[in-house]
Every structure is written in structure tokens, then in C-alpha cells.
Amino acid sequence: MQAYRRPPADLLHTGFMREARRHWGRLALADTTGRELSFGRALTASLALASVLARRTPGERTVGVLLPASVGGALANLALLSAGRVPVNLNFTIGPDAMEAAVAESGIRTIVTSRRFLERANVAGTPGMIFLEELGSAIGAGRRLLAFLEARLAPLGLLRRRYGGRGVTPDSLATVIFSSGSSGEPKGVMISHANVLANVDALGDVFSLYPEDRFIGVLPFFHAFGFTGTFWFPLLQGAGVVYHPNPMDAKTVGELAERYRATMVISTPTFCAAYLRRVTPEQFAHLRYVVVGAEKLRAPLACAFREKYGVWPLEGYGCTEMSPVVAINRPDVVLDGMTVEVGTKAGSVGRPIPGVRAKVVDLETGEGPLVGREGLLLVRGPNLMRGYLKQPERTAEAIRDGWYVTGDIATIDEDGFITITDRLSRFSKIGGEMVPHLKIEEAIDAVLGEGRSAVTAVPDAARGERLVAFYTGTDLTADELWERLRRTDLPRLWLPRPDCLFALEGIPTLGTGKVDLRALRVLAAERVRVADGG
């Protein structure tokens, strides 16, 4: 089915209004609480909630949302935009200090949350919080009836004027997403309506969606991949989405996929590895697309997933600053039983999505574009952020002549496929040579088979930095692992010392599924200090 092209004046929430009218009785939202809303009921509920939120947040521009991926979380975001506010989904996994910093930087005075969620997540309540349970009780019968009549009968132009927000345009701020901070301090990324809409329409061109399509939404809304990919993408394409707030709860994910006949999962390799262990082929029998990002998709995982479920995970690439999708592997184009266009190349993150351009330039000189040669990846497109919140200097560093400097090292081949070889911040300078952590991880993973590894570094007085590797899923001792690594093609300089190889029960990760590189560095410093007798 060809993607529907919305009018250029659409905003995110008015685009949803348009889709709700077109698919009134079709399932839009569901979650593990058992709540199910059709598009029509979701629109009605969001308009009713918008009127209450507008009264409770007078004069406020940004409003925090502290909710999991759920029907309630989706309605809160829809309602806040319809009330003329900018929702900021807060990362409740980063600790109270970091969350308070995000609240302060965003100018948030009110946070929409739920008492039930705070109790489950063990998050302390603070002044300024308002609760969905109480907001729902504040909506009277008259307001509910008016919301239904508006949702069902009012001309779309009238809804646009009433709920679009005074002075709000497609280039206006739609949200602030704080980058995960896996390798540095989180930054508030300002995303406009047009940014997300460009990403949604491009994804609609890549993936053919049908009325029966259902998404499983496991990524949090404070993660750009979740905000765009499992919230706005399905809703603005007329597809239903079923939420579960715990992406590692494979048992429940499998049950939801079977009950709702899920056809699309957007996730991470870490989460997919959990599904591979617990989800039966029958539960994933209706899957057509599995899209993964945020970390490297290892070949053994992709092959095992394909063998068990008959679906090849499609690896993509993105960054919060690009709202977030930049490139993705896609299904091959087949006509009359013949492949006329290859959509996927193993090991790559695919080609740029429609509207996005990418190039690789020399790390030192900035010259390019380079074809088939490694260098710094730059990207641009209509999904490029407005900038970093209150940080014009960092914005100027990140965007050069309209190109976003990703910080990733990559190659682009003659067919346009991008392969990420490492992150600029994930190199160590040892004895004057740049050593890529990703290459070492790949070698360790190949030795481990079913295991997983993560590499970082600590300062070293003699050689600049010392490599430290953590690994899971094996009974190998550090000496045994080192002996096997010594027989691989890794240069000797790239080998972590045996006393810098540490077994863990699990690699530390963020709520988004990415490796928590900051926690890894802290752990490495502690382990090395103990090993050195400090």
C-alpha cells in the first residue's frame, strides 16, 4: 500500500486527527493493562484530556511526561500537543539527579505521570506532578460528550484551529529528547513537528503497511527510536500498536504478539536476543518486519532469528539528532519473481531513507565524499534537529554547513550502503595508534559464540590507554579467552591483557538497550584498580 502523503501544513497531532477520521473503528492503541482504544476513541480521549491539561498548565510551554510506553503515555503526548504544550518524555532510568537536570533545563513546572507507575518504578513523587488517575476523574460527562462530537463531526479545519496551538507551525518544537548519554553527558535535542513527519513519511515509503498491521511497542518514548518508530509511525500510518513497558520481558512480548497477530517489531539486538530464547515460532508467526537499531546487529543473532521465525532482522541506523532514522536495510524489490533491487546487505545499516543524504569524509581534512573508504559519517535531511536546547555552541559544533557530524566512523559503498565501523569516541590511542573497540568486540564475540562482550579503556601511564574487556555467556577464564584471542587476526596491540578481561553476569545497559558506556568505564576503573593492587 503506497504511503499516504499528508498535507505540508500538518502537525503531528493534527495528522493523527486526520488518520483517526479515516480509520475510526480500527484498533489504534492497546497495552498490557488490557486497555484497547480504536482510532476514534483515542482521538476522543486525547481531546477530552487536552482540555483538562490546558487548564492545569496555564502559561507553560513544556510539560514533562513520566510514563512508560503505554496507552496512557501515548494519550498524554497527544493531549499535551493538542493543548498547545510541548511534551518532554523523561528518562526515569537515569537516576533522580540526571532527571532533575533535564527538568530544569527544559523549564518544566508540571509533570504528567501516574501513581501506579511511580509505585511500580520505585520513583519518588515530587511537587508539580499531576496524575492520570485524577485527570481522568476531572473529565465530566459533558466534556466527554463534547470531545466525542468534536472528534467525530467537527470539520478538520476547525479541529486544527481549536487544537493546533496558536502560532504553531510544522517547524515549531514538538518535543525535547535527551540523548541517552551512553558515552557523554545527555543533551536536550530539539525536535520539530516537521522533523518527525519527514521521518514517518520516509519510513512509510520503505515499508508497505496494510490495515491489518499491528506493531509491538517496547521502546520507551524518551528514546527517539521509540518516540518516532513505535508511537508516531504506526499512528500516522493508520496501524495499531500494542505497548509493553518492559522490553526484556520476552514472555509477555510473545503473548502479546500472538494475541494481536503482530506484524512489526521495532527493537534492539539486545532485546531480540531475549525474544530468541523465550518466544515461540507460533507467537511470532505473523511477523513481516523486524527492525533493529541502537547497537550492532551481530551475524549469529540475525541468522538464529531468521532460522527460528523466518524473518530476517533489518538493521537500521539513526541518531536522536535526526529524529532518529538515517538509514535502514529494507526488503528487496521483487517483480515477477525476480529481484530487481537489493534492499539489504549483511553487515551494513542499509541505505539512507528517502530525503536523507549521507557522505563519508576524511577524518583529518574533511575532504570527501569518500566511496569505499573509511572516514567520518555526515548526514543531512528534513529530519535534522533544530539544535541542542540552550547550547548554541554545541549545536554549531554538531552541524557544519547543514550536515550533522555523527561522530561515527563508516564506509559507504558504490551502491550507497552504509557500514558503521566504529564510533569516534570508541577508539583508544595506544602507543600512538588508534585502536577501534568495535573490532575487538567482534573478535571476542566470535570466540564466545553465544556470549557477548563490551570494550572500554582506562588511562595508562606508559601507553596512553589500556584496553579493558567484559564478557558474558561462557565458562572460559580470562587466560583461556586471551589464548583464543591471540590466535585470531587481531593485531597484538589490540589485544586486552589477560588481567584486563573480566567475566560479568550481564553487560550494563541503559533503558534504551544500548550499552551503558559511562557505567562500563567506571566499572573498568574499579576492576583494574583492584587487579593492580590499588
PDB file of N, CA and C in Angstrom, residues 169-250:
ATOM      1  N   THR A 169       3.548  25.965  13.987  1.00  0.00           N
ATOM      2  CA  THR A 169       3.748  25.585  12.587  1.00  0.00           C
ATOM      3  C   THR A 169       4.505  24.264  12.545  1.00  0.00           C
ATOM      4  N   PRO A 170       4.622  23.640  11.358  1.00  0.00           N
ATOM      5  CA  PRO A 170       5.404  22.396  11.282  1.00  0.00           C
ATOM      6  C   PRO A 170       6.836  22.540  11.793  1.00  0.00           C
ATOM      7  N   ASP A 171       7.395  23.745  11.747  1.00  0.00           N
ATOM      8  CA  ASP A 171       8.759  23.944  12.224  1.00  0.00           C
ATOM      9  C   ASP A 171       8.830  24.227  13.725  1.00  0.00           C
ATOM     10  N   SER A 172       7.678  24.266  14.379  1.00  0.00           N
ATOM     11  CA  SER A 172       7.662  24.508  15.823  1.00  0.00           C
ATOM     12  C   SER A 172       8.142  23.275  16.582  1.00  0.00           C
ATOM     13  N   LEU A 173       8.588  23.519  17.800  1.00  0.00           N
ATOM     14  CA  LEU A 173       9.091  22.447  18.648  1.00  0.00           C
ATOM     15  C   LEU A 173       7.978  21.464  18.981  1.00  0.00           C
ATOM     16  N   ALA A 174       8.245  20.166  18.772  1.00  0.00           N
ATOM     17  CA  ALA A 174       7.277  19.113  19.097  1.00  0.00           C
ATOM     18  C   ALA A 174       7.669  18.364  20.358  1.00  0.00           C
ATOM     19  N   THR A 175       8.953  18.271  20.626  1.00  0.00           N
ATOM     20  CA  THR A 175       9.433  17.605  21.831  1.00  0.00           C
ATOM     21  C   THR A 175      10.907  17.928  22.033  1.00  0.00           C
ATOM     22  N   VAL A 176      11.388  17.637  23.215  1.00  0.00           N
ATOM     23  CA  VAL A 176      12.824  17.649  23.509  1.00  0.00           C
ATOM     24  C   VAL A 176      13.172  16.248  23.975  1.00  0.00           C
ATOM     25  N   ILE A 177      14.143  15.628  23.327  1.00  0.00           N
ATOM     26  CA  ILE A 177      14.580  14.288  23.711  1.00  0.00           C
ATOM     27  C   ILE A 177      16.012  14.392  24.206  1.00  0.00           C
ATOM     28  N   PHE A 178      16.209  13.933  25.413  1.00  0.00           N
ATOM     29  CA  PHE A 178      17.557  13.977  25.973  1.00  0.00           C
ATOM     30  C   PHE A 178      18.299  12.720  25.547  1.00  0.00           C
ATOM     31  N   SER A 179      19.417  12.948  24.836  1.00  0.00           N
ATOM     32  CA  SER A 179      20.207  11.831  24.341  1.00  0.00           C
ATOM     33  C   SER A 179      20.610  10.947  25.500  1.00  0.00           C
ATOM     34  N   SER A 180      20.768   9.655  25.212  1.00  0.00           N
ATOM     35  CA  SER A 180      20.927   8.656  26.268  1.00  0.00           C
ATOM     36  C   SER A 180      22.156   8.861  27.137  1.00  0.00           C
ATOM     37  N   GLY A 181      23.146   9.559  26.609  1.00  0.00           N
ATOM     38  CA  GLY A 181      24.335   9.794  27.415  1.00  0.00           C
ATOM     39  C   GLY A 181      25.180   8.561  27.645  1.00  0.00           C
ATOM     40  N   SER A 182      25.151   7.585  26.710  1.00  0.00           N
ATOM     41  CA  SER A 182      25.923   6.365  26.900  1.00  0.00           C
ATOM     42  C   SER A 182      27.420   6.629  26.857  1.00  0.00           C
ATOM     43  N   SER A 183      27.824   7.678  26.146  1.00  0.00           N
ATOM     44  CA  SER A 183      29.251   7.960  26.052  1.00  0.00           C
ATOM     45  C   SER A 183      29.592   9.381  26.478  1.00  0.00           C
ATOM     46  N   GLY A 184      28.615  10.157  26.896  1.00  0.00           N
ATOM     47  CA  GLY A 184      28.868  11.524  27.317  1.00  0.00           C
ATOM     48  C   GLY A 184      27.667  12.081  28.050  1.00  0.00           C
ATOM     49  N   GLU A 185      27.718  13.361  28.369  1.00  0.00           N
ATOM     50  CA  GLU A 185      26.618  13.985  29.095  1.00  0.00           C
ATOM     51  C   GLU A 185      25.397  14.120  28.184  1.00  0.00           C
ATOM     52  N   PRO A 186      24.198  13.825  28.708  1.00  0.00           N
ATOM     53  CA  PRO A 186      22.987  13.960  27.894  1.00  0.00           C
ATOM     54  C   PRO A 186      22.789  15.397  27.423  1.00  0.00           C
ATOM     55  N   LYS A 187      22.253  15.527  26.207  1.00  0.00           N
ATOM     56  CA  LYS A 187      21.947  16.829  25.630  1.00  0.00           C
ATOM     57  C   LYS A 187      20.469  16.850  25.253  1.00  0.00           C
ATOM     58  N   GLY A 188      19.834  17.985  25.413  1.00  0.00           N
ATOM     59  CA  GLY A 188      18.436  18.127  25.035  1.00  0.00           C
ATOM     60  C   GLY A 188      18.328  18.396  23.548  1.00  0.00           C
ATOM     61  N   VAL A 189      17.827  17.437  22.797  1.00  0.00           N
ATOM     62  CA  VAL A 189      17.726  17.559  21.342  1.00  0.00           C
ATOM     63  C   VAL A 189      16.336  18.092  21.004  1.00  0.00           C
ATOM     64  N   MET A 190      16.299  19.242  20.346  1.00  0.00           N
ATOM     65  CA  MET A 190      15.027  19.879  19.998  1.00  0.00           C
ATOM     66  C   MET A 190      14.534  19.345  18.655  1.00  0.00           C
ATOM     67  N   ILE A 191      13.362  18.712  18.690  1.00  0.00           N
ATOM     68  CA  ILE A 191      12.780  18.065  17.514  1.00  0.00           C
ATOM     69  C   ILE A 191      11.486  18.776  17.144  1.00  0.00           C
ATOM     70  N   SER A 192      11.332  19.118  15.876  1.00  0.00           N
ATOM     71  CA  SER A 192      10.127  19.806  15.411  1.00  0.00           C
ATOM     72  C   SER A 192       9.096  18.815  14.876  1.00  0.00           C
ATOM     73  N   HIS A 193       7.876  19.314  14.661  1.00  0.00           N
ATOM     74  CA  HIS A 193       6.842  18.507  14.024  1.00  0.00           C
ATOM     75  C   HIS A 193       7.324  18.036  12.650  1.00  0.00           C
ATOM     76  N   ALA A 194       7.902  18.947  11.882  1.00  0.00           N
ATOM     77  CA  ALA A 194       8.350  18.606  10.525  1.00  0.00           C
ATOM     78  C   ALA A 194       9.428  17.538  10.556  1.00  0.00           C
ATOM     79  N   ASN A 195      10.310  17.574  11.554  1.00  0.00           N
ATOM     80  CA  ASN A 195      11.362  16.561  11.667  1.00  0.00           C
ATOM     81  C   ASN A 195      10.775  15.161  11.755  1.00  0.00           C
ATOM     82  N   VAL A 196       9.828  14.968  12.670  1.00  0.00           N
ATOM     83  CA  VAL A 196       9.242  13.645  12.868  1.00  0.00           C
ATOM     84  C   VAL A 196       8.382  13.247  11.683  1.00  0.00           C
ATOM     85  N   LEU A 197       7.619  14.198  11.147  1.00  0.00           N
ATOM     86  CA  LEU A 197       6.763  13.888   9.997  1.00  0.00           C
ATOM     87  C   LEU A 197       7.599  13.442   8.799  1.00  0.00           C
ATOM     88  N   ALA A 198       8.758  14.069   8.593  1.00  0.00           N
ATOM     89  CA  ALA A 198       9.629  13.658   7.486  1.00  0.00           C
ATOM     90  C   ALA A 198      10.100  12.230   7.685  1.00  0.00           C
ATOM     91  N   ASN A 199      10.455  11.873   8.924  1.00  0.00           N
ATOM     92  CA  ASN A 199      10.888  10.513   9.218  1.00  0.00           C
ATOM     93  C   ASN A 199       9.754   9.521   9.012  1.00  0.00           C
ATOM     94  N   VAL A 200       8.561   9.866   9.480  1.00  0.00           N
ATOM     95  CA  VAL A 200       7.407   8.971   9.358  1.00  0.00           C
ATOM     96  C   VAL A 200       7.065   8.725   7.897  1.00  0.00           C
ATOM     97  N   ASP A 201       7.032   9.779   7.099  1.00  0.00           N
ATOM     98  CA  ASP A 201       6.681   9.605   5.684  1.00  0.00           C
ATOM     99  C   ASP A 201       7.737   8.799   4.940  1.00  0.00           C
ATOM    100  N   ALA A 202       9.011   9.012   5.286  1.00  0.00           N
ATOM    101  CA  ALA A 202      10.070   8.237   4.644  1.00  0.00           C
ATOM    102  C   ALA A 202       9.963   6.758   5.008  1.00  0.00           C
ATOM    103  N   LEU A 203       9.688   6.467   6.281  1.00  0.00           N
ATOM    104  CA  LEU A 203       9.516   5.075   6.687  1.00  0.00           C
ATOM    105  C   LEU A 203       8.298   4.457   6.005  1.00  0.00           C
ATOM    106  N   GLY A 204       7.267   5.262   5.791  1.00  0.00           N
ATOM    107  CA  GLY A 204       6.096   4.775   5.074  1.00  0.00           C
ATOM    108  C   GLY A 204       6.410   4.401   3.636  1.00  0.00           C
ATOM    109  N   ASP A 205       7.389   5.089   3.039  1.00  0.00           N
ATOM    110  CA  ASP A 205       7.823   4.730   1.686  1.00  0.00           C
ATOM    111  C   ASP A 205       8.623   3.431   1.675  1.00  0.00           C
ATOM    112  N   VAL A 206       9.355   3.182   2.751  1.00  0.00           N
ATOM    113  CA  VAL A 206      10.208   1.991   2.815  1.00  0.00           C
ATOM    114  C   VAL A 206       9.398   0.736   3.125  1.00  0.00           C
ATOM    115  N   PHE A 207       8.458   0.853   4.063  1.00  0.00           N
ATOM    116  CA  PHE A 207       7.679  -0.313   4.498  1.00  0.00           C
ATOM    117  C   PHE A 207       6.225  -0.172   4.065  1.00  0.00           C
ATOM    118  N   SER A 208       5.757  -1.151   3.339  1.00  0.00           N
ATOM    119  CA  SER A 208       4.359  -1.152   2.902  1.00  0.00           C
ATOM    120  C   SER A 208       3.488  -1.662   4.042  1.00  0.00           C
ATOM    121  N   LEU A 209       2.660  -0.795   4.587  1.00  0.00           N
ATOM    122  CA  LEU A 209       1.786  -1.164   5.689  1.00  0.00           C
ATOM    123  C   LEU A 209       0.370  -1.383   5.191  1.00  0.00           C
ATOM    124  N   TYR A 210      -0.336  -2.289   5.842  1.00  0.00           N
ATOM    125  CA  TYR A 210      -1.694  -2.659   5.460  1.00  0.00           C
ATOM    126  C   TYR A 210      -2.619  -2.476   6.655  1.00  0.00           C
ATOM    127  N   PRO A 211      -3.947  -2.456   6.410  1.00  0.00           N
ATOM    128  CA  PRO A 211      -4.892  -2.222   7.514  1.00  0.00           C
ATOM    129  C   PRO A 211      -4.743  -3.196   8.674  1.00  0.00           C
ATOM    130  N   GLU A 212      -4.302  -4.415   8.397  1.00  0.00           N
ATOM    131  CA  GLU A 212      -4.198  -5.408   9.467  1.00  0.00           C
ATOM    132  C   GLU A 212      -2.881  -5.345  10.225  1.00  0.00           C
ATOM    133  N   ASP A 213      -1.997  -4.430   9.861  1.00  0.00           N
ATOM    134  CA  ASP A 213      -0.693  -4.376  10.519  1.00  0.00           C
ATOM    135  C   ASP A 213      -0.818  -3.922  11.966  1.00  0.00           C
ATOM    136  N   ARG A 214      -0.047  -4.596  12.836  1.00  0.00           N
ATOM    137  CA  ARG A 214      -0.006  -4.271  14.248  1.00  0.00           C
ATOM    138  C   ARG A 214       1.451  -4.245  14.699  1.00  0.00           C
ATOM    139  N   PHE A 215       1.820  -3.216  15.426  1.00  0.00           N
ATOM    140  CA  PHE A 215       3.164  -3.073  15.971  1.00  0.00           C
ATOM    141  C   PHE A 215       3.179  -3.562  17.420  1.00  0.00           C
ATOM    142  N   ILE A 216       4.318  -4.113  17.843  1.00  0.00           N
ATOM    143  CA  ILE A 216       4.589  -4.312  19.259  1.00  0.00           C
ATOM    144  C   ILE A 216       5.534  -3.188  19.681  1.00  0.00           C
ATOM    145  N   GLY A 217       5.087  -2.355  20.605  1.00  0.00           N
ATOM    146  CA  GLY A 217       5.877  -1.212  21.043  1.00  0.00           C
ATOM    147  C   GLY A 217       6.545  -1.473  22.380  1.00  0.00           C
ATOM    148  N   VAL A 218       7.845  -1.695  22.368  1.00  0.00           N
ATOM    149  CA  VAL A 218       8.569  -1.974  23.613  1.00  0.00           C
ATOM    150  C   VAL A 218       9.587  -0.891  23.951  1.00  0.00           C
ATOM    151  N   LEU A 219       9.804   0.053  23.047  1.00  0.00           N
ATOM    152  CA  LEU A 219      10.807   1.080  23.301  1.00  0.00           C
ATOM    153  C   LEU A 219      10.172   2.270  24.007  1.00  0.00           C
ATOM    154  N   PRO A 220      10.863   2.851  24.970  1.00  0.00           N
ATOM    155  CA  PRO A 220      10.292   3.989  25.712  1.00  0.00           C
ATOM    156  C   PRO A 220      10.191   5.233  24.838  1.00  0.00           C
ATOM    157  N   PHE A 221       9.245   6.103  25.176  1.00  0.00           N
ATOM    158  CA  PHE A 221       9.044   7.326  24.407  1.00  0.00           C
ATOM    159  C   PHE A 221      10.155   8.348  24.641  1.00  0.00           C
ATOM    160  N   PHE A 222      10.949   8.178  25.710  1.00  0.00           N
ATOM    161  CA  PHE A 222      12.079   9.096  25.897  1.00  0.00           C
ATOM    162  C   PHE A 222      13.244   8.727  24.999  1.00  0.00           C
ATOM    163  N   HIS A 223      13.116   7.649  24.257  1.00  0.00           N
ATOM    164  CA  HIS A 223      14.106   7.227  23.274  1.00  0.00           C
ATOM    165  C   HIS A 223      13.574   7.607  21.893  1.00  0.00           C
ATOM    166  N   ALA A 224      14.392   8.254  21.073  1.00  0.00           N
ATOM    167  CA  ALA A 224      13.916   8.761  19.792  1.00  0.00           C
ATOM    168  C   ALA A 224      13.365   7.658  18.901  1.00  0.00           C
ATOM    169  N   PHE A 225      13.982   6.477  18.949  1.00  0.00           N
ATOM    170  CA  PHE A 225      13.513   5.350  18.156  1.00  0.00           C
ATOM    171  C   PHE A 225      12.107   4.932  18.593  1.00  0.00           C
ATOM    172  N   GLY A 226      11.838   5.020  19.910  1.00  0.00           N
ATOM    173  CA  GLY A 226      10.508   4.703  20.408  1.00  0.00           C
ATOM    174  C   GLY A 226       9.515   5.801  20.096  1.00  0.00           C
ATOM    175  N   PHE A 227       9.910   7.061  20.283  1.00  0.00           N
ATOM    176  CA  PHE A 227       9.018   8.195  20.060  1.00  0.00           C
ATOM    177  C   PHE A 227       8.534   8.245  18.616  1.00  0.00           C
ATOM    178  N   THR A 228       9.461   8.113  17.685  1.00  0.00           N
ATOM    179  CA  THR A 228       9.077   8.158  16.274  1.00  0.00           C
ATOM    180  C   THR A 228       8.600   6.797  15.770  1.00  0.00           C
ATOM    181  N   GLY A 229       9.377   5.742  16.067  1.00  0.00           N
ATOM    182  CA  GLY A 229       9.135   4.451  15.430  1.00  0.00           C
ATOM    183  C   GLY A 229       7.962   3.674  15.968  1.00  0.00           C
ATOM    184  N   THR A 230       7.703   3.760  17.295  1.00  0.00           N
ATOM    185  CA  THR A 230       6.617   2.952  17.851  1.00  0.00           C
ATOM    186  C   THR A 230       5.484   3.797  18.413  1.00  0.00           C
ATOM    187  N   PHE A 231       5.553   5.100  18.223  1.00  0.00           N
ATOM    188  CA  PHE A 231       4.442   5.970  18.607  1.00  0.00           C
ATOM    189  C   PHE A 231       3.867   6.653  17.369  1.00  0.00           C
ATOM    190  N   TRP A 232       4.608   7.588  16.787  1.00  0.00           N
ATOM    191  CA  TRP A 232       4.060   8.350  15.666  1.00  0.00           C
ATOM    192  C   TRP A 232       3.982   7.569  14.370  1.00  0.00           C
ATOM    193  N   PHE A 233       4.962   6.728  14.082  1.00  0.00           N
ATOM    194  CA  PHE A 233       4.941   5.998  12.805  1.00  0.00           C
ATOM    195  C   PHE A 233       3.676   5.155  12.646  1.00  0.00           C
ATOM    196  N   PRO A 234       3.349   4.256  13.587  1.00  0.00           N
ATOM    197  CA  PRO A 234       2.127   3.482  13.382  1.00  0.00           C
ATOM    198  C   PRO A 234       0.864   4.336  13.364  1.00  0.00           C
ATOM    199  N   LEU A 235       0.758   5.293  14.272  1.00  0.00           N
ATOM    200  CA  LEU A 235      -0.474   6.081  14.352  1.00  0.00           C
ATOM    201  C   LEU A 235      -0.690   6.937  13.119  1.00  0.00           C
ATOM    202  N   LEU A 236       0.372   7.487  12.552  1.00  0.00           N
ATOM    203  CA  LEU A 236       0.229   8.340  11.369  1.00  0.00           C
ATOM    204  C   LEU A 236       0.179   7.537  10.080  1.00  0.00           C
ATOM    205  N   GLN A 237       0.335   6.218  10.175  1.00  0.00           N
ATOM    206  CA  GLN A 237       0.175   5.348   9.013  1.00  0.00           C
ATOM    207  C   GLN A 237      -1.087   4.493   9.134  1.00  0.00           C
ATOM    208  N   GLY A 238      -1.897   4.750  10.143  1.00  0.00           N
ATOM    209  CA  GLY A 238      -3.151   4.022  10.302  1.00  0.00           C
ATOM    210  C   GLY A 238      -3.001   2.606  10.808  1.00  0.00           C
ATOM    211  N   ALA A 239      -1.891   2.310  11.494  1.00  0.00           N
ATOM    212  CA  ALA A 239      -1.652   0.958  12.010  1.00  0.00           C
ATOM    213  C   ALA A 239      -1.837   0.959  13.528  1.00  0.00           C
ATOM    214  N   GLY A 240      -2.201  -0.186  14.089  1.00  0.00           N
ATOM    215  CA  GLY A 240      -2.350  -0.314  15.523  1.00  0.00           C
ATOM    216  C   GLY A 240      -1.024  -0.618  16.193  1.00  0.00           C
ATOM    217  N   VAL A 241      -0.911  -0.248  17.479  1.00  0.00           N
ATOM    218  CA  VAL A 241       0.306  -0.534  18.227  1.00  0.00           C
ATOM    219  C   VAL A 241      -0.073  -1.007  19.623  1.00  0.00           C
ATOM    220  N   VAL A 242       0.612  -2.070  20.069  1.00  0.00           N
ATOM    221  CA  VAL A 242       0.365  -2.671  21.371  1.00  0.00           C
ATOM    222  C   VAL A 242       1.618  -2.487  22.211  1.00  0.00           C
ATOM    223  N   TYR A 243       1.477  -1.843  23.373  1.00  0.00           N
ATOM    224  CA  TYR A 243       2.636  -1.472  24.178  1.00  0.00           C
ATOM    225  C   TYR A 243       2.869  -2.426  25.342  1.00  0.00           C
ATOM    226  N   HIS A 244       4.153  -2.613  25.627  1.00  0.00           N
ATOM    227  CA  HIS A 244       4.564  -3.292  26.856  1.00  0.00           C
ATOM    228  C   HIS A 244       5.798  -2.570  27.365  1.00  0.00           C
ATOM    229  N   PRO A 245       5.787  -2.105  28.616  1.00  0.00           N
ATOM    230  CA  PRO A 245       6.868  -1.230  29.082  1.00  0.00           C
ATOM    231  C   PRO A 245       8.182  -1.913  29.389  1.00  0.00           C
ATOM    232  N   ASN A 246       8.198  -3.243  29.447  1.00  0.00           N
ATOM    233  CA  ASN A 246       9.435  -3.950  29.765  1.00  0.00           C
ATOM    234  C   ASN A 246       9.914  -4.725  28.540  1.00  0.00           C
ATOM    235  N   PRO A 247      10.853  -4.166  27.782  1.00  0.00           N
ATOM    236  CA  PRO A 247      11.276  -4.828  26.539  1.00  0.00           C
ATOM    237  C   PRO A 247      11.992  -6.144  26.744  1.00  0.00           C
ATOM    238  N   MET A 248      12.498  -6.399  27.982  1.00  0.00           N
ATOM    239  CA  MET A 248      13.195  -7.654  28.248  1.00  0.00           C
ATOM    240  C   MET A 248      12.254  -8.759  28.728  1.00  0.00           C
ATOM    241  N   ASP A 249      10.993  -8.434  28.919  1.00  0.00           N
ATOM    242  CA  ASP A 249      10.007  -9.425  29.345  1.00  0.00           C
ATOM    243  C   ASP A 249       9.524 -10.190  28.114  1.00  0.00           C
ATOM    244  N   ALA A 250      10.364 -11.101  27.663  1.00  0.00           N
ATOM    245  CA  ALA A 250      10.093 -11.805  26.414  1.00  0.00           C
ATOM    246  C   ALA A 250       8.805 -12.622  26.477  1.00  0.00           C
TER     247      ALA A 250
END
